[in-house]
Coordinates of C-alpha atoms and ligand atoms in Angstrom, one line a residue:
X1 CA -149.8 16.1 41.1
X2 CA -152.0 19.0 41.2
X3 CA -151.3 21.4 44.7
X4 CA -154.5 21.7 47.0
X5 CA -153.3 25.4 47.3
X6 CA -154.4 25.8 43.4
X7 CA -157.7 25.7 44.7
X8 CA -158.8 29.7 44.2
X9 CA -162.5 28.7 45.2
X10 CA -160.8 27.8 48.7
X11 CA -158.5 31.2 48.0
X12 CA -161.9 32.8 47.1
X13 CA -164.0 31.7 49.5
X14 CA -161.7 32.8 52.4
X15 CA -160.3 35.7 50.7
X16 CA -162.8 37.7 52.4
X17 CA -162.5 36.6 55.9
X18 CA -158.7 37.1 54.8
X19 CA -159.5 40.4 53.8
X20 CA -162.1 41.5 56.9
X21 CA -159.4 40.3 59.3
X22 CA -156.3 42.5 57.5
X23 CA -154.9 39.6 55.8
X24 CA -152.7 40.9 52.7
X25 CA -152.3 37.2 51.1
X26 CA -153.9 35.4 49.3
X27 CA -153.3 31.8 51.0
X28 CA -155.6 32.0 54.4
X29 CA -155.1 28.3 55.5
X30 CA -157.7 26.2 57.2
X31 CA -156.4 23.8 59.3
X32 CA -155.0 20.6 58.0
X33 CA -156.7 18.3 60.5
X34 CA -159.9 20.5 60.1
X35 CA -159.8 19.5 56.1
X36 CA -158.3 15.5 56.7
X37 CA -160.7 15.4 59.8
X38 CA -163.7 16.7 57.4
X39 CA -163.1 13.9 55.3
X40 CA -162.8 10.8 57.6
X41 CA -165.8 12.4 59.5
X42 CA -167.9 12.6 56.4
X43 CA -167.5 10.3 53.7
X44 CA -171.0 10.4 51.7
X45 CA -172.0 12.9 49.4
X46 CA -172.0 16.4 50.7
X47 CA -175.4 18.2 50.6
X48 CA -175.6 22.0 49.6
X49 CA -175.6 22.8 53.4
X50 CA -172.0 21.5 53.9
X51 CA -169.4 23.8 54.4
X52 CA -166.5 24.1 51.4
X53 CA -164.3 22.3 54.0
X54 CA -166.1 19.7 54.1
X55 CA -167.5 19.1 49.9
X56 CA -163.4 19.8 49.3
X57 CA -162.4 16.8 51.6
X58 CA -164.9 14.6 49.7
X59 CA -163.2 15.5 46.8
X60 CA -161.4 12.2 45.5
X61 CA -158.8 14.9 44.4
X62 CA -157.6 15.5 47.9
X63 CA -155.2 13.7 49.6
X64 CA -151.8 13.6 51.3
X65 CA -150.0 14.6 48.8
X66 CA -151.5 17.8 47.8
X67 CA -152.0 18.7 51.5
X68 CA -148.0 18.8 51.8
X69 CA -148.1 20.9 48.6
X70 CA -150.9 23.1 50.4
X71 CA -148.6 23.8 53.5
X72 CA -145.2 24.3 50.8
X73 CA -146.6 28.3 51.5
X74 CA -146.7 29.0 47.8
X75 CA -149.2 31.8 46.6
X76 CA -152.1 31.1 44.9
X77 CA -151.5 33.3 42.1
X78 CA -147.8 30.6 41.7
X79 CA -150.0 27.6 41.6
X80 CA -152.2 29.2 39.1
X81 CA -149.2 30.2 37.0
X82 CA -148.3 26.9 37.0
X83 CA -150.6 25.6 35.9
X84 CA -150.3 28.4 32.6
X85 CA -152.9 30.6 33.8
X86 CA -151.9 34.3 33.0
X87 CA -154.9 36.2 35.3
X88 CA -154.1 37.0 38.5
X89 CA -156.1 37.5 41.5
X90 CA -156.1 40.6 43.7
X91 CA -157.7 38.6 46.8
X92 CA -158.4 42.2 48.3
X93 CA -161.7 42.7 47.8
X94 CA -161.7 45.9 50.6
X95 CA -158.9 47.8 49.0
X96 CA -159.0 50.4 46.8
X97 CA -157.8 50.2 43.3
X98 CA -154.7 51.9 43.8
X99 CA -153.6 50.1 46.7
X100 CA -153.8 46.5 44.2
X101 CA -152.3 48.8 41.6
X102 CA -149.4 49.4 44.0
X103 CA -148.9 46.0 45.0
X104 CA -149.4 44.2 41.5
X105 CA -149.1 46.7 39.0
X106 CA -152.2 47.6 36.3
X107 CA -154.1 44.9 35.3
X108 CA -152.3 43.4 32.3
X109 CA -155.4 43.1 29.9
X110 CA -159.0 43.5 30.2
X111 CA -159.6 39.9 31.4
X112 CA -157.3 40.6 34.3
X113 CA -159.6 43.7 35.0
X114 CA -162.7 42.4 34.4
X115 CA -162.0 39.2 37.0
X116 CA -160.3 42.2 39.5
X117 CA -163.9 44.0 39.4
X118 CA -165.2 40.7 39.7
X119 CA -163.7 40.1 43.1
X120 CA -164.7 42.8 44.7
X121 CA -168.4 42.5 43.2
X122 CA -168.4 39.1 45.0
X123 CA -167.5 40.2 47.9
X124 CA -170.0 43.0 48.1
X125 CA -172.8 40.3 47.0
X126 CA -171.7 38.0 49.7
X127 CA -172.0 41.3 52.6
X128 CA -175.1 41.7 51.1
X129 CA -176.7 38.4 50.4
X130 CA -174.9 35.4 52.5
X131 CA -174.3 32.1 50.8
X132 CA -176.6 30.7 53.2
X133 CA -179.4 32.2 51.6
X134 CA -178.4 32.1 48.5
X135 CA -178.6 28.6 49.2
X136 CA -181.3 28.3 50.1
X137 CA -183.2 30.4 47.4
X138 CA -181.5 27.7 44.8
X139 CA -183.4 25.1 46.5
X140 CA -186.2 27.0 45.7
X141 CA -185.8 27.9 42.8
X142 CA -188.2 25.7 40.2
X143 CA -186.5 22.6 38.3
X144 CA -183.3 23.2 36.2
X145 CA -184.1 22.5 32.7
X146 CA -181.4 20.1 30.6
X147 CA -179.4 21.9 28.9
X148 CA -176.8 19.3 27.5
X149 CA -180.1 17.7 26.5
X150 CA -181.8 20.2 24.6
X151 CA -178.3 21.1 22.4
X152 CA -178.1 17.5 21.4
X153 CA -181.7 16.9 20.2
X154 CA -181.0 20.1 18.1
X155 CA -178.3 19.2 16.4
X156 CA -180.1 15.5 15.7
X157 CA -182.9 17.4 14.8
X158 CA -181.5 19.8 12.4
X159 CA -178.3 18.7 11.3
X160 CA -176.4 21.4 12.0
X161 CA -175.1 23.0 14.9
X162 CA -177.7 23.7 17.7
X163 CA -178.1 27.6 18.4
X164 CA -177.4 28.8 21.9
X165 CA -178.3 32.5 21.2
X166 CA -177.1 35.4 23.1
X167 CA -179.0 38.2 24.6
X168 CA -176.6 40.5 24.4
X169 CA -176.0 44.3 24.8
X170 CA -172.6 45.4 24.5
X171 CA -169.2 44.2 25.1
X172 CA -165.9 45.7 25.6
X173 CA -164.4 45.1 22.0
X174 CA -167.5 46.2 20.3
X175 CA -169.0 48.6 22.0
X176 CA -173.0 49.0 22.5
X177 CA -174.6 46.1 19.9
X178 CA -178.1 47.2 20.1
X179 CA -179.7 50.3 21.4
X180 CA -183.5 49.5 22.0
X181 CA -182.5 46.6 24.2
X182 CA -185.4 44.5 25.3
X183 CA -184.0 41.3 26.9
X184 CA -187.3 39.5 26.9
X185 CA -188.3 40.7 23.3
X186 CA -185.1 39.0 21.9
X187 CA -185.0 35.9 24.0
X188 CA -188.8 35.2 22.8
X189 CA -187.7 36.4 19.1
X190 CA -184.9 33.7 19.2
X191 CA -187.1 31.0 20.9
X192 CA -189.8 31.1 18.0
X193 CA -186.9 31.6 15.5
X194 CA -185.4 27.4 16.7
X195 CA -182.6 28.4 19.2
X196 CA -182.1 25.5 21.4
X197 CA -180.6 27.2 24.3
X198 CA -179.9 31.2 25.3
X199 CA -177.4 32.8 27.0
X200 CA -178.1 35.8 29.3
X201 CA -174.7 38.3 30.0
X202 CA -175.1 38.9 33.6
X203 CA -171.8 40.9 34.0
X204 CA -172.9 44.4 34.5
X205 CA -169.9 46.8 33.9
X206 CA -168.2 45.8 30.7
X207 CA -171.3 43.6 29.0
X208 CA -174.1 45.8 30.0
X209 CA -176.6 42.7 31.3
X210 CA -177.8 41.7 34.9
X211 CA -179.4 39.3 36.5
X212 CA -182.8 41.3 36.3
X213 CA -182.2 40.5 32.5
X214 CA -181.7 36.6 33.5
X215 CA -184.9 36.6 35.3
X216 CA -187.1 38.6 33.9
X217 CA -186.7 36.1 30.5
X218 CA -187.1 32.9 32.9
X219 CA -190.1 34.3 34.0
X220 CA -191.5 35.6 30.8
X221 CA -192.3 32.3 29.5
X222 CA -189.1 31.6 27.2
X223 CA -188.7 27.3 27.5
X224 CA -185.0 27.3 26.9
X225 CA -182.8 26.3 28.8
X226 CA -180.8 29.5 30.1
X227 CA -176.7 30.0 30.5
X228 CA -175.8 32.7 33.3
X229 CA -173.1 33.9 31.5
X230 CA -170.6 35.6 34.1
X231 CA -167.3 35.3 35.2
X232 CA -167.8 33.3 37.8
X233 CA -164.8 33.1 40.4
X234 CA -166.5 31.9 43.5
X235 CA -169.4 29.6 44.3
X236 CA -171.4 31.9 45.7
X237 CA -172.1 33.3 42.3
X238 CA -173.6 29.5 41.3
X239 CA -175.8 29.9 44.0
X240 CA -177.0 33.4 42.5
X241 CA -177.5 32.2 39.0
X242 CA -179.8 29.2 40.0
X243 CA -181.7 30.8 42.4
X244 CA -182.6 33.4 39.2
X245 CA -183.6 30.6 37.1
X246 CA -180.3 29.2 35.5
X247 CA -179.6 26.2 34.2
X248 CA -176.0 26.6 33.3
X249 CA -173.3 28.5 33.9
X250 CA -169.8 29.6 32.0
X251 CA -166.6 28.5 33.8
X252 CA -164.0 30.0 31.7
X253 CA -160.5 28.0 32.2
X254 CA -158.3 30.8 32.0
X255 CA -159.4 32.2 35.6
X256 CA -160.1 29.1 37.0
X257 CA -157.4 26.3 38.2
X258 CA -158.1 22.5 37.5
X259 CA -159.4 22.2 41.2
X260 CA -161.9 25.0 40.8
X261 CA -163.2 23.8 38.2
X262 CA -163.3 20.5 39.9
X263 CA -165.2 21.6 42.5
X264 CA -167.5 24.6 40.6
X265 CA -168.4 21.3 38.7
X266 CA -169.6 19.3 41.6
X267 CA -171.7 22.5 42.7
X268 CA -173.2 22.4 39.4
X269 CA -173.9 18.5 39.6
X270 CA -175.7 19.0 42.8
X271 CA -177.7 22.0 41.5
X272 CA -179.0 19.9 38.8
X273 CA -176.9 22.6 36.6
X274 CA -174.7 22.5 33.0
X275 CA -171.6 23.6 33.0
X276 CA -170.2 24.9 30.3
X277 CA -166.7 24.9 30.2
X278 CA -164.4 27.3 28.0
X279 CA -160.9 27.4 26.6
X280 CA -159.4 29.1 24.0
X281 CA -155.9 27.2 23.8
X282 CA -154.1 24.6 23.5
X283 CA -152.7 24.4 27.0
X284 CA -156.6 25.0 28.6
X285 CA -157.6 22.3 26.2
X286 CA -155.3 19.8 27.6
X287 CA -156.0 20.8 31.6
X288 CA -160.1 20.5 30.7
X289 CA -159.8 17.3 29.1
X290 CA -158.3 15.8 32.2
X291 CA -160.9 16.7 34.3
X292 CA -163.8 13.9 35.1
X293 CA -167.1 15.0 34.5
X294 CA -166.6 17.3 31.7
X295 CA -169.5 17.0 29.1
X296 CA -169.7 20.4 27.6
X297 CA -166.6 22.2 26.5
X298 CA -167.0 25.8 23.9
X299 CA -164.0 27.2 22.2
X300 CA -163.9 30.4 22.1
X301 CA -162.7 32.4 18.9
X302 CA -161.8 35.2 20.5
X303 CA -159.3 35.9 22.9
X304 CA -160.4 37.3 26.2
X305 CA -157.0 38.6 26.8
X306 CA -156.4 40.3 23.0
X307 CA -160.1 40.9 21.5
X308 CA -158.7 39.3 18.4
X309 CA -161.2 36.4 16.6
X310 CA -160.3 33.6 15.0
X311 CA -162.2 31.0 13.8
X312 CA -159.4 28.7 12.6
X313 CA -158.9 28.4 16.8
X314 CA -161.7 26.0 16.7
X315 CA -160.6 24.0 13.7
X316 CA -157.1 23.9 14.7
X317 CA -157.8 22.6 18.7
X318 CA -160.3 20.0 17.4
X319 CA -157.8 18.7 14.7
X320 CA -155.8 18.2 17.7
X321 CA -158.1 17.0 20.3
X322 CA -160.9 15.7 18.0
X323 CA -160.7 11.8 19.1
X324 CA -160.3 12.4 22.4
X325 CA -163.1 14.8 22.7
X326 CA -165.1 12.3 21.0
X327 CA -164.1 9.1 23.0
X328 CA -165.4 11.1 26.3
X329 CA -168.9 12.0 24.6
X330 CA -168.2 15.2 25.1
X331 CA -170.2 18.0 23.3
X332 CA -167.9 20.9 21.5
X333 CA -169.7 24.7 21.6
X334 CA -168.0 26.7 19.1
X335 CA -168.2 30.3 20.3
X336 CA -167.8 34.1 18.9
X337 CA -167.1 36.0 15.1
X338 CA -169.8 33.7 13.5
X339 CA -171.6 35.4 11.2
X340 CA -172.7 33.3 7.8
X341 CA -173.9 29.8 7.0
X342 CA -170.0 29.7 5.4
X343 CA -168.5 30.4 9.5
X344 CA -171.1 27.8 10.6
X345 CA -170.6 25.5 8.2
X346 CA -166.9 25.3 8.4
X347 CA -166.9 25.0 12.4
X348 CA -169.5 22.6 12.3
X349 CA -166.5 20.7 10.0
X350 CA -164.5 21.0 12.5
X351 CA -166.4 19.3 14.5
X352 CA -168.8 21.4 16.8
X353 CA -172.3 20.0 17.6
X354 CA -173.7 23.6 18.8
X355 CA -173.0 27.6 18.3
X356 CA -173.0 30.4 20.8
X357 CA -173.8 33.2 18.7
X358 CA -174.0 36.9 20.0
X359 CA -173.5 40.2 17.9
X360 CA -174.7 38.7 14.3
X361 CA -177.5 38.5 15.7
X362 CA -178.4 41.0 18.2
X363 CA -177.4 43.4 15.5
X364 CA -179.7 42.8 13.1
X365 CA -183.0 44.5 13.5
X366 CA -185.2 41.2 14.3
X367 CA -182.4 38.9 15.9
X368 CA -185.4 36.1 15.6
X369 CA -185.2 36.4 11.5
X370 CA -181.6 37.1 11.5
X371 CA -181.3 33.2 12.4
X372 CA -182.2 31.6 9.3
X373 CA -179.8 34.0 7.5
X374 CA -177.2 32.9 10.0
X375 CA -177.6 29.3 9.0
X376 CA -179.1 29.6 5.6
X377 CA -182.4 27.8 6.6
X378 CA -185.0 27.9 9.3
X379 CA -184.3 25.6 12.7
X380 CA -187.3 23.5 13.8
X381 CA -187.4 22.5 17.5
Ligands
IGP401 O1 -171.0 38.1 20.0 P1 -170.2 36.9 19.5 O2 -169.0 37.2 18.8 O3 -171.2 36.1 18.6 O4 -169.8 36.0 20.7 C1 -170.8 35.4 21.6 C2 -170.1 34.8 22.8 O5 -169.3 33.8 22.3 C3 -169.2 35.8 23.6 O6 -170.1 36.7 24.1 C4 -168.4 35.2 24.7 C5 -167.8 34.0 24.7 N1 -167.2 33.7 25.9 C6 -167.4 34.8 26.7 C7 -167.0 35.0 28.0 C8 -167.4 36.1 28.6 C9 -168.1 37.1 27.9 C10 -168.6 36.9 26.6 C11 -168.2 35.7 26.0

């Protein structure tokens, strides 16, 4: 059984109060009877107003015994371990780099950095814009457009992979992709061109997007359905992506444990969102495909943690996981290094029903055209 204390979306939700009141940990503990009271008190559906006490005590995952584990005073960063997740969490979003560095050491790859920015980005967002609006803003925010749906009538439609095309600047293994950028130029180029979905980089520091990018193509006109494509750690950042037009949102397994994921996944549900849900081993596999609700999972070629690209990655986890995968109905996103009809072809063997494609091409001087090179024939919506 699962610890309650896994949950980093209750470690990241607090970590700030944590952090404003000199807490050094990363465990801040509600009460027990304020979480078992939440959930005698309220046992319907929890509406976006409700606090994270009280959606978590809903949560058909919570019950006695993960309480006890809760209270065991293990740290967060344990359970996460435990559950084989390498990344770490700072949970101080008000010190200074050198005073994590003291306490944990350097990051140990650029995922661990990128998620230690991450937490203090959140934080600053939340001081600046509270959940409550943020909230508020989603409800907003015009209809979320389907996603799941629009991969899977692509795929029928063309038989092969559905496109979800990237708008993408640069990343931190390759550098600056394109130099003229123009986020609404590309997203209209790949629209036209028979891309089912896109995906907008929000991330700022290492991927070069924003979420001026996102909404500046949801308001250009583009009919896609739109990914927020962040490394999203807390809910709050949900919140931000559908009230600037998202439909779906990355939740990448190796930062997130099974109960975030859990409850990042209700959050979505009630936002009328996708989620997208990535792994990149075996071990992430497994924990994903035990979680209810799961329809769309992308495996990524490349490793978040190493930069290297595989494709066999794909091949090799569906061999594995193939029957399952399918037994669920759920749809498989093969993601990064694609570059030919040959790379799409032989993932779509594997078994993928849709393809996140980025640098191939945003690379290419019109992404739109690059498309039909990239599968050897034009899509058709
Ligand atoms: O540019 P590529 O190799 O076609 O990859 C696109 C996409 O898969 C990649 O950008 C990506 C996949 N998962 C991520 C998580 C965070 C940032 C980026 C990514």
């Amino acid at each position: 059984m699962e610890s309650f204390l896994a949950s980093r979306s209750v470690r990241s939700s607090f970590a700030a109060a944590a952090a404003v009141a000199g807490s050094r940990g990363c465990s801040p503990r509600p009460s027990r009877v304020a979480i078992l009271g939440g959930a005698r008190a309220r046992p319907l559906r929890a509406g976006p107003k409700d606090s994270i006490l009280e959606v978590l005590a809903q949560d058909d995952m919570l019950n006695a015994t993960e309480l006890v584990q809760w209270e065991n005073g293990k740290s967060v960063n344990d359970i996460a371990a435990s559950q084989g997740i390498r990344i770490r969490r700072h949970c101080r979003p008000t010190a200074s780099l050198k005073e994590i560095e003291e306490e944990l050491g350097a990051p140990l790859n650029i995922l661990e950095k990128i998620i230690w920015d991450k937490e203090i980005e959140v934080a600053e967002g939340l001081a600046k814009k509270p959940l409550k609006e943020l909230i508020e803003a989603a409800a907003k925010s015009p209809p979320t457009r389907d996603f799941y749906g629009a991969l899977e009538a692509a795929y029928k439609c063309n038989g092969v992979p559905a496109l979800i095309a990237e708008v993408k600047k640069a990343s931190p293994s390759r550098g600056v992709l394109r130099e003229n950028f123009n986020p609404v130029e590309i997203a209209n180029a790949y629209e036209k061109n028979g891309a089912a979905c896109l995906s907008i980089l929000t991330d700022e520091k290492y991927f070069q997007g924003s979420f001026e990018n996102l909404e500046k193509v949801r308001a250009s006109g583009v009919k896609c359905p739109l990914l927020c494509k962040e490394f999203v750690i807390d809910k709050w950042q949900i919140y931000n992506a559908r009230s600037k037009g998202a439909d779906a949102i990355l939740l990448i397994a190796a930062v997130l444990t099974d109960l975030d994921i859990k409850y990042f996944l209700r959050i979505c549900k009630e936002l009328g969102m996708t989620a997208l849900i990535e792994v990149h081993d075996e071990k992430e596999m497994e924990r994903v495909l035990k979680i209810n609700g799961v329809k769309l999972i992308g495996i990524n070629n490349r490793s978040l943690e190493t930069f290297v690209v595989d494709t066999s990655n794909t091949k090799m986890l569906l061999e594995k996981h193939g029957d399952s995968i399918r037994e669920k109905g759920i749809l498989v996103v093969g993601e990064s290094g694609l570059f030919t009809p040959d790379d799409v072809a032989y993932v779509q063997n594997a078994g993928v029903s849709a393809v996140l494609v980025g640098e191939s091409l945003v690379k290419q001087e019109d992404p739109g055209r690059a498309i039909t090179g990239l599968f050897g024939k034009e899509l058709l919506h």
